Coordinates of C-alpha atoms and ligand atoms in Angstrom, one line a residue:
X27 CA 150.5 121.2 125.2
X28 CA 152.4 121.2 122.2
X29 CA 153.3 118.1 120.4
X30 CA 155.9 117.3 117.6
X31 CA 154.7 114.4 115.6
X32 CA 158.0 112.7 113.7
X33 CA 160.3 115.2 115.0
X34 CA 162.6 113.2 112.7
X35 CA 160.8 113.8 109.9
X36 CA 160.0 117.4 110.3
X37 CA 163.9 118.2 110.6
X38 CA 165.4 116.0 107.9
X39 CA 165.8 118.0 104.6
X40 CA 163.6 119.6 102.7
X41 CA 165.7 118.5 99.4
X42 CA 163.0 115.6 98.3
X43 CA 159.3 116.2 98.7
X44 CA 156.6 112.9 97.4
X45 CA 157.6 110.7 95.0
X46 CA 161.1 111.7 94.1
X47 CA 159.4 115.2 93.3
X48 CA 162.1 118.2 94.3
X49 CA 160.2 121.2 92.6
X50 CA 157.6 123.1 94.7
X51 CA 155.8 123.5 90.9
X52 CA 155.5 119.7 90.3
X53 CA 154.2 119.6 93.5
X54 CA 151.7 121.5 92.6
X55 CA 150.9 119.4 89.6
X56 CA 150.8 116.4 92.0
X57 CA 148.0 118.5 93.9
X58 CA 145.8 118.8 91.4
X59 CA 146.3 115.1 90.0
X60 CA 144.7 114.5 93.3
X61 CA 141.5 116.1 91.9
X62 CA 140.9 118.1 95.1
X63 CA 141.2 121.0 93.4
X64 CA 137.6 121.1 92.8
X65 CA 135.9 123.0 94.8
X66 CA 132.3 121.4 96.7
X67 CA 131.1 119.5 93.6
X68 CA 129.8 115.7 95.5
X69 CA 132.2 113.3 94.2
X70 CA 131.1 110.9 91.7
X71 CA 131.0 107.7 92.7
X72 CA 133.7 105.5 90.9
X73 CA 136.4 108.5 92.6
X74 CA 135.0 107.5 96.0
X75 CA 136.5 103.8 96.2
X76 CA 139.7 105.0 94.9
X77 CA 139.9 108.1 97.0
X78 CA 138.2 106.2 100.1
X79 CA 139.9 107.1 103.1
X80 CA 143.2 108.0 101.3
X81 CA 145.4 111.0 101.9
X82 CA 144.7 113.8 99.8
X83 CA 147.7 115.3 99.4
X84 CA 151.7 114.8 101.2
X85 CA 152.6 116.8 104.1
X86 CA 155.8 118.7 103.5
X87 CA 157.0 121.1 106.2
X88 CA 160.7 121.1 105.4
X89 CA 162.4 123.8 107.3
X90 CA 164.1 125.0 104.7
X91 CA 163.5 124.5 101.2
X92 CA 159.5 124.1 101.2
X93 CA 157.3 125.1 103.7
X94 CA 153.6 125.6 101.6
X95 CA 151.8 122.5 101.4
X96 CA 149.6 121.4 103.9
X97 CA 150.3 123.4 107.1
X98 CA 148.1 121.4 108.8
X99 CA 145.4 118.4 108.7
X100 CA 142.5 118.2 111.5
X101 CA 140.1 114.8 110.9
X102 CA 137.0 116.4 112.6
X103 CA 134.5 113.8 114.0
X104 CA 131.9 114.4 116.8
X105 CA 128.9 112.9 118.4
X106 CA 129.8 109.3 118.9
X107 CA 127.2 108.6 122.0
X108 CA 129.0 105.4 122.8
X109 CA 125.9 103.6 124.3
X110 CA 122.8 102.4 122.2
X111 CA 123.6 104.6 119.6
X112 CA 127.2 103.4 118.6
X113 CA 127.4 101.6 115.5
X114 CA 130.8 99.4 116.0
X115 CA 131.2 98.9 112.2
X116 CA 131.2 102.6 111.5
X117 CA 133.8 103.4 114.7
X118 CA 135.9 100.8 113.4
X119 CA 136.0 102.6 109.8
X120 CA 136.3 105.8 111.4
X121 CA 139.3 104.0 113.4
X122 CA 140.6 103.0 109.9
X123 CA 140.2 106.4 108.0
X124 CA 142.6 107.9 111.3
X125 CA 145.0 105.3 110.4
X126 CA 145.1 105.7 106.5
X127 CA 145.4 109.4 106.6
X128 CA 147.0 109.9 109.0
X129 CA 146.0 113.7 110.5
X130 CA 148.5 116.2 112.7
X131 CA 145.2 115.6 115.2
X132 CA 141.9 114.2 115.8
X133 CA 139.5 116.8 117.4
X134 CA 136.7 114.8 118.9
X135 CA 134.2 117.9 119.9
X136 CA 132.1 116.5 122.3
X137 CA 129.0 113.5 123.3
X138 CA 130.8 110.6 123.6
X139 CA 128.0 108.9 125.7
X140 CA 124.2 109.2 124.9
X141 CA 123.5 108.6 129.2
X142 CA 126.3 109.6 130.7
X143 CA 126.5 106.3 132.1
X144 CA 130.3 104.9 133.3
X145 CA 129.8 101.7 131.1
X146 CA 129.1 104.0 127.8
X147 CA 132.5 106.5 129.1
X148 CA 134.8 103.3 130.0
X149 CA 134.3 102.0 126.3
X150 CA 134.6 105.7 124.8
X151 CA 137.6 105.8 126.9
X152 CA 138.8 102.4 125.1
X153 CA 137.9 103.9 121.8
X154 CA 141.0 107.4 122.4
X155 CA 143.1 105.0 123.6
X156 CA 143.3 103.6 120.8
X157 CA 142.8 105.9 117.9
X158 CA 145.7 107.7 120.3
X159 CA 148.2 105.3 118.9
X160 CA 147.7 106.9 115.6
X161 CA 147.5 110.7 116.4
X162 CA 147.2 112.8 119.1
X163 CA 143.3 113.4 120.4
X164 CA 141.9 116.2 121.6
X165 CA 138.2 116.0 123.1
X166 CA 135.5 118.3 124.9
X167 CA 132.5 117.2 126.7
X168 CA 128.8 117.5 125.2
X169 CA 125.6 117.8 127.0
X170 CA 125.3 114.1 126.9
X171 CA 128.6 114.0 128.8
X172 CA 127.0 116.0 131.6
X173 CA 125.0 114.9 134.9
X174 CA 121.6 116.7 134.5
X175 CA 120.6 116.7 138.6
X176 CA 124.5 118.4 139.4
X177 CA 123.9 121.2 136.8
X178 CA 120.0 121.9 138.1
X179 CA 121.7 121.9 141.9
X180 CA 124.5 124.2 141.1
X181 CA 122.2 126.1 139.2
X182 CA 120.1 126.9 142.3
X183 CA 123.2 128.0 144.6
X184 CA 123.0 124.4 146.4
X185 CA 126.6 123.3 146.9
X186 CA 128.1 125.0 144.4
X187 CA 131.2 123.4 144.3
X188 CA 130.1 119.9 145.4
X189 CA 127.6 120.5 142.1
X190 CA 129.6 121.6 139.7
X191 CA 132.2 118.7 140.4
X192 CA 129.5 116.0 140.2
X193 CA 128.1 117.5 136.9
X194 CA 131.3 116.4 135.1
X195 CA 132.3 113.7 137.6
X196 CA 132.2 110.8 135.1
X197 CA 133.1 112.7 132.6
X198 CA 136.7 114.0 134.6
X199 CA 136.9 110.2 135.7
X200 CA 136.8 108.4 132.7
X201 CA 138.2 110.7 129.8
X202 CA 139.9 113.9 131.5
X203 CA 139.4 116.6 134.4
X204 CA 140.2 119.4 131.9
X205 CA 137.3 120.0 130.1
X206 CA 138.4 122.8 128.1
X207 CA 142.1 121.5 126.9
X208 CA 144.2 123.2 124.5
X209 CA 146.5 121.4 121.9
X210 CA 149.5 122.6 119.7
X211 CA 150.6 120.7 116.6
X212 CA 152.7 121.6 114.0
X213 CA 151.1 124.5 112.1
X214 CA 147.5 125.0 114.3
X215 CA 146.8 125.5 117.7
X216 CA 143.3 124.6 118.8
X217 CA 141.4 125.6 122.6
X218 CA 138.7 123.8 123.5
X219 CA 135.9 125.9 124.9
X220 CA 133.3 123.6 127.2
X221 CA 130.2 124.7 126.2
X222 CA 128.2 122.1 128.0
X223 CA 127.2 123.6 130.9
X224 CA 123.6 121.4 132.0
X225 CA 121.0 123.7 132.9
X226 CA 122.2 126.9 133.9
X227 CA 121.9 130.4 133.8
X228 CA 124.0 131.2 130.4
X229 CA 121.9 128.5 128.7
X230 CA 118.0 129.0 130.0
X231 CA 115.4 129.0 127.4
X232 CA 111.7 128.2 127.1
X233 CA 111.6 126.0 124.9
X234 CA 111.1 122.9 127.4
X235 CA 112.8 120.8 125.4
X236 CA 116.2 122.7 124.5
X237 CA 116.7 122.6 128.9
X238 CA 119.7 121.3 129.2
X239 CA 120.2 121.2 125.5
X240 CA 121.6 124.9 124.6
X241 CA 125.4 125.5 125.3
X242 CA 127.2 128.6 126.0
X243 CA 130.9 129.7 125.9
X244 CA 132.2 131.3 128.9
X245 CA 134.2 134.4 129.6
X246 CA 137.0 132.5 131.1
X247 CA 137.2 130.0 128.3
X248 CA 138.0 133.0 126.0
X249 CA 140.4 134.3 128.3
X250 CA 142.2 130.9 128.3
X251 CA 142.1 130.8 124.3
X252 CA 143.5 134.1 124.4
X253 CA 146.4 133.0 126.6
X254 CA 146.8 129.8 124.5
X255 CA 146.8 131.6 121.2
X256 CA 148.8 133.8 122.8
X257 CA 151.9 131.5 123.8
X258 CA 151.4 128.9 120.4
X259 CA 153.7 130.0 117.2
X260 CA 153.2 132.8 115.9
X261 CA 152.6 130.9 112.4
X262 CA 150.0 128.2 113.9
X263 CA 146.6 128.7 113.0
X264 CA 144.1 129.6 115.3
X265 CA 141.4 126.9 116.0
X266 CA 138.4 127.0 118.8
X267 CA 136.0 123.7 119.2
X268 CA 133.5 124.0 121.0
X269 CA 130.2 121.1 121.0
X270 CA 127.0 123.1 120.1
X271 CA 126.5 124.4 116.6
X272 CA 126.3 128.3 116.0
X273 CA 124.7 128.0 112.8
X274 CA 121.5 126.5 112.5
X275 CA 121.0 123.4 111.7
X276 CA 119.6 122.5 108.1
X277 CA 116.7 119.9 109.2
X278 CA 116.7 120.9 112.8
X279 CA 117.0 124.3 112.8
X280 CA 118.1 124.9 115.3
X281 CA 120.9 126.6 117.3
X282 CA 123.2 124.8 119.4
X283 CA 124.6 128.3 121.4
X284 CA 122.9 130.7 123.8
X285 CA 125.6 133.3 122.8
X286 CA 126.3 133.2 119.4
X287 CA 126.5 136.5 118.6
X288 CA 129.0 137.4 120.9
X289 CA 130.9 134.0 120.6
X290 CA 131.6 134.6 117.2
X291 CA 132.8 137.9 117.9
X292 CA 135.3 136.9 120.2
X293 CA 136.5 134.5 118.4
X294 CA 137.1 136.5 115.2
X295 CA 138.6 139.1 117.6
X296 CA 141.0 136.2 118.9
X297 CA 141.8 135.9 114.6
X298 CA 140.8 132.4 114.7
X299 CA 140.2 131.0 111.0
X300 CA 138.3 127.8 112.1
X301 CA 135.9 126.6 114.5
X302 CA 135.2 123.3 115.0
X303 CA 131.7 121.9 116.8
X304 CA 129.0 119.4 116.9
X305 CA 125.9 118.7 118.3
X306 CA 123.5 118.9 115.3
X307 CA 124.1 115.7 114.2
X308 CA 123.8 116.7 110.7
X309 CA 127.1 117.7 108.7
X310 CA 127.6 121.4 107.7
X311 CA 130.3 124.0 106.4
X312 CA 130.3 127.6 106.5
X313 CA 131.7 131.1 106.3
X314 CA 130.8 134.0 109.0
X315 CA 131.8 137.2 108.1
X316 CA 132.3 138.5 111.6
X317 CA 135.8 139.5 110.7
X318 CA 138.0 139.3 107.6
X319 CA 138.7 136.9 106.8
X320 CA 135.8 135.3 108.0
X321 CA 135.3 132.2 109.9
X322 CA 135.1 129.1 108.6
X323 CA 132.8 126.7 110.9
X324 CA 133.3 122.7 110.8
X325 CA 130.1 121.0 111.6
X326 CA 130.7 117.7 112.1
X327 CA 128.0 114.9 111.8
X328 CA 127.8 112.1 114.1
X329 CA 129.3 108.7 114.4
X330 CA 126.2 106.7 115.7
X331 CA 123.2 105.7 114.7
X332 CA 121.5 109.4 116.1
X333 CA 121.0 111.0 112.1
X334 CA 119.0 113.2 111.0
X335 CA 116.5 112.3 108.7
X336 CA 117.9 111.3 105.1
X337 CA 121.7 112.3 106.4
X338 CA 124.0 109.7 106.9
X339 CA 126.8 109.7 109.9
X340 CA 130.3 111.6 108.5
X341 CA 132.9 113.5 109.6
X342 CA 135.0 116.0 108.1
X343 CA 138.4 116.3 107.2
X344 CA 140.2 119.7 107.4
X345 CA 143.4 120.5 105.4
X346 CA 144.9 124.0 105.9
X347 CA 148.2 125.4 103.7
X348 CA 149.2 128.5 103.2
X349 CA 146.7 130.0 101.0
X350 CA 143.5 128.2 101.5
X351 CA 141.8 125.9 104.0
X352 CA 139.3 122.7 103.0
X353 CA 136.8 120.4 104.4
X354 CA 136.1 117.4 103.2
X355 CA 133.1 115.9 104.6
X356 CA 133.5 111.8 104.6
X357 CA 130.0 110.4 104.5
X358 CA 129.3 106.9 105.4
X359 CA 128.5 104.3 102.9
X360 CA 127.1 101.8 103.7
X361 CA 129.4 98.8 103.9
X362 CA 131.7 100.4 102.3
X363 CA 133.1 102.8 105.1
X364 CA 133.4 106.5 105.2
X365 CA 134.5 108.1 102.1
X366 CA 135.0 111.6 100.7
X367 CA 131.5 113.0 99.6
X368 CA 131.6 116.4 99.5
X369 CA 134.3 119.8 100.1
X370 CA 134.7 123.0 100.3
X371 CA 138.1 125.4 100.0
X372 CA 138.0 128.9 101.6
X373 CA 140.8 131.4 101.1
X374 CA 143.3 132.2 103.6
X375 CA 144.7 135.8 104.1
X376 CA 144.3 139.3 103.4
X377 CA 140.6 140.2 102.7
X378 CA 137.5 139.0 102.7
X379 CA 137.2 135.0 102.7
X380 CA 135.8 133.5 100.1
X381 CA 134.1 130.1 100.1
X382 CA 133.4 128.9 97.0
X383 CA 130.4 126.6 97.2
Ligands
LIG8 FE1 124.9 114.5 120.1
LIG9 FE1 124.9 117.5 121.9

């Protein structure tokens, strides 16, 4: 699916930039005045009001002139467990933040309902309807979005395809049957791999208490990336979400993905630059060097009341141009709303990637 957001805008001239400014230079001067040319220090607080929720930077992706500045803008949330969890005043902000800055897309990776229960999906449903209006959406299931008994059945050979159908039947009902969808904006292309798969085979462990837990990526979800990537511009840059973490988790420790190894191969053999994922509840950024450049992975926290100890809810905010890609993680504050709290840059291209902590 590819979608042009202001088709208008993207073709009109590339003569005037922000503000009247016409020289790629002084745009660059803008970009610092922004002060996110700081690299990972935690904002102090008196920047935080006056930065809350705003738009970093301007988009400018003028065909001809200009083409450098932000080649694309991914707000990153995850984990919103509509259900007992949800805490409406921090959806609503999140709601807000989508509106005031205004991302190419919102990648939603995964546990929109803490039971799996239709009530907690029809109001999760409500919620992408409407943060649709202000960009497009793109969402994979978690493990809360999956029914337990279908993935234990299928697991044992019972009905296989009678199994696997009711696994994500609420799921397919409520938000979409595609469960790993693929999205192309201007300047990044993202596949979503399901890696919630229940209990099954890729995903066994003995820990009792990661059944059901532990995701895998599939085969024939790489193959579809592959395909996607494959078909998207050549220019777009190459984005995977998936739900479970493969890094462990700083308080939990814990991994989300059977594979990890090999998924992170594959995807740095795909030359993606960024993966996206959730499920740890606890915000995180880092580098992999299974390629170079390396991968950047976007942990998203969540958007409930489900934290890890001492963590707040956040999501993150990811802004690619041609040279480097940043996340901004947007922490919640308590009643202030989400704002900016801490980010990290990593640079693009040729050689290693760098993050610079
Ligand atoms: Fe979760
Ligand atoms: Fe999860």
């Amino acid at each position: 699916m590819r979608y042009e957001k202001g088709g208008e805008r993207l073709r009109s001239s590339g003569a005037e930039l922000v503000g009247g400014v016409t020289d790629p230079a002084d745009m660059f001067a803008l970009f610092d005045a922004t002060g996110y040319a700081a690299d990972s220090a935690p904002l102090r607080r008196d920047s935080r009001a006056r930065r809350k929720c705003s738009r970093s930077g301007q988009v400018s992706r003028s065909p001809g002139k200009v083409n450098f500045l932000f080649v694309a803008r991914i707000l990153h949330a995850s984990d919103l467990h509509f259900g007992r969890p949800a805490v409406a005043a921090q959806l609503v902000s999140l709601r807000d933040c989508i509106t005031e800055l205004a991302p190419d897309t919102v990648a939603i990776s995964g546990d929109l309902t803490q039971r799996c229960a239709n009530s907690e999906f029809v109001r999760a449903r409500a919620y992408l309807d409407d943060i649709r209006k202000a960009a497009p959406v793109i969402v994979i299931p978690g493990n809360h979005d999956v029914r337990w008994l279908g993935a234990v059945a299928r697991n044992f050979g019972f009905w296989r395809k009678t199994a696997h159908e009711f696994k994500y039947s609420r799921y397919a009902r409520h938000i979409s049957p595609e469960l790993s969808p693929t999205l192309e904006v201007p300047g990044a292309v993202i596949a979503g791999c399901n890696t919630a798969h229940g209990i099954s085979r890729g995903s066994l462990t003995r820990r009792f208490r990661d059944l059901g837990v532990i995701g895998h990526v599939k085969r024939r979800d790489l193959v579809k990336a592959e395909e996607t990537f494959a078909k998207a511009s050549p220019h777009a840059v190459r984005i995977i979400m998936i739900h479970h973490n493969p890094i462990k988790g700083e308080t939990s420790g814990r991994h989300g993905l059977a594979n990890t190894k090999q998924a992170l191969r594959a995807f740095a053999a795909l030359g993606v630059e960024l993966v996206l994922c959730g499920h740890d509840h606890q915000e995180a950024i880092h580098t992999v060097e299974e390629s170079s450049p390396g991968l950047v992975i976007s942990t998203a926290g969540t958007i409930s009341n489900r934290i890890r100890a001492g963590r707040p809810s956040s999501f993150n905010l990811v802004e690619i141009d041609e040279s480097a890609l940043r996340v901004t993680t947007y922490a919640w504050q308590n009643p202030e709303g989400f704002a900016p709290s801490r980010e990290r840059s990593f640079t693009r291209g040729a050689g290693a990637m760098r993050g610079r902590a």
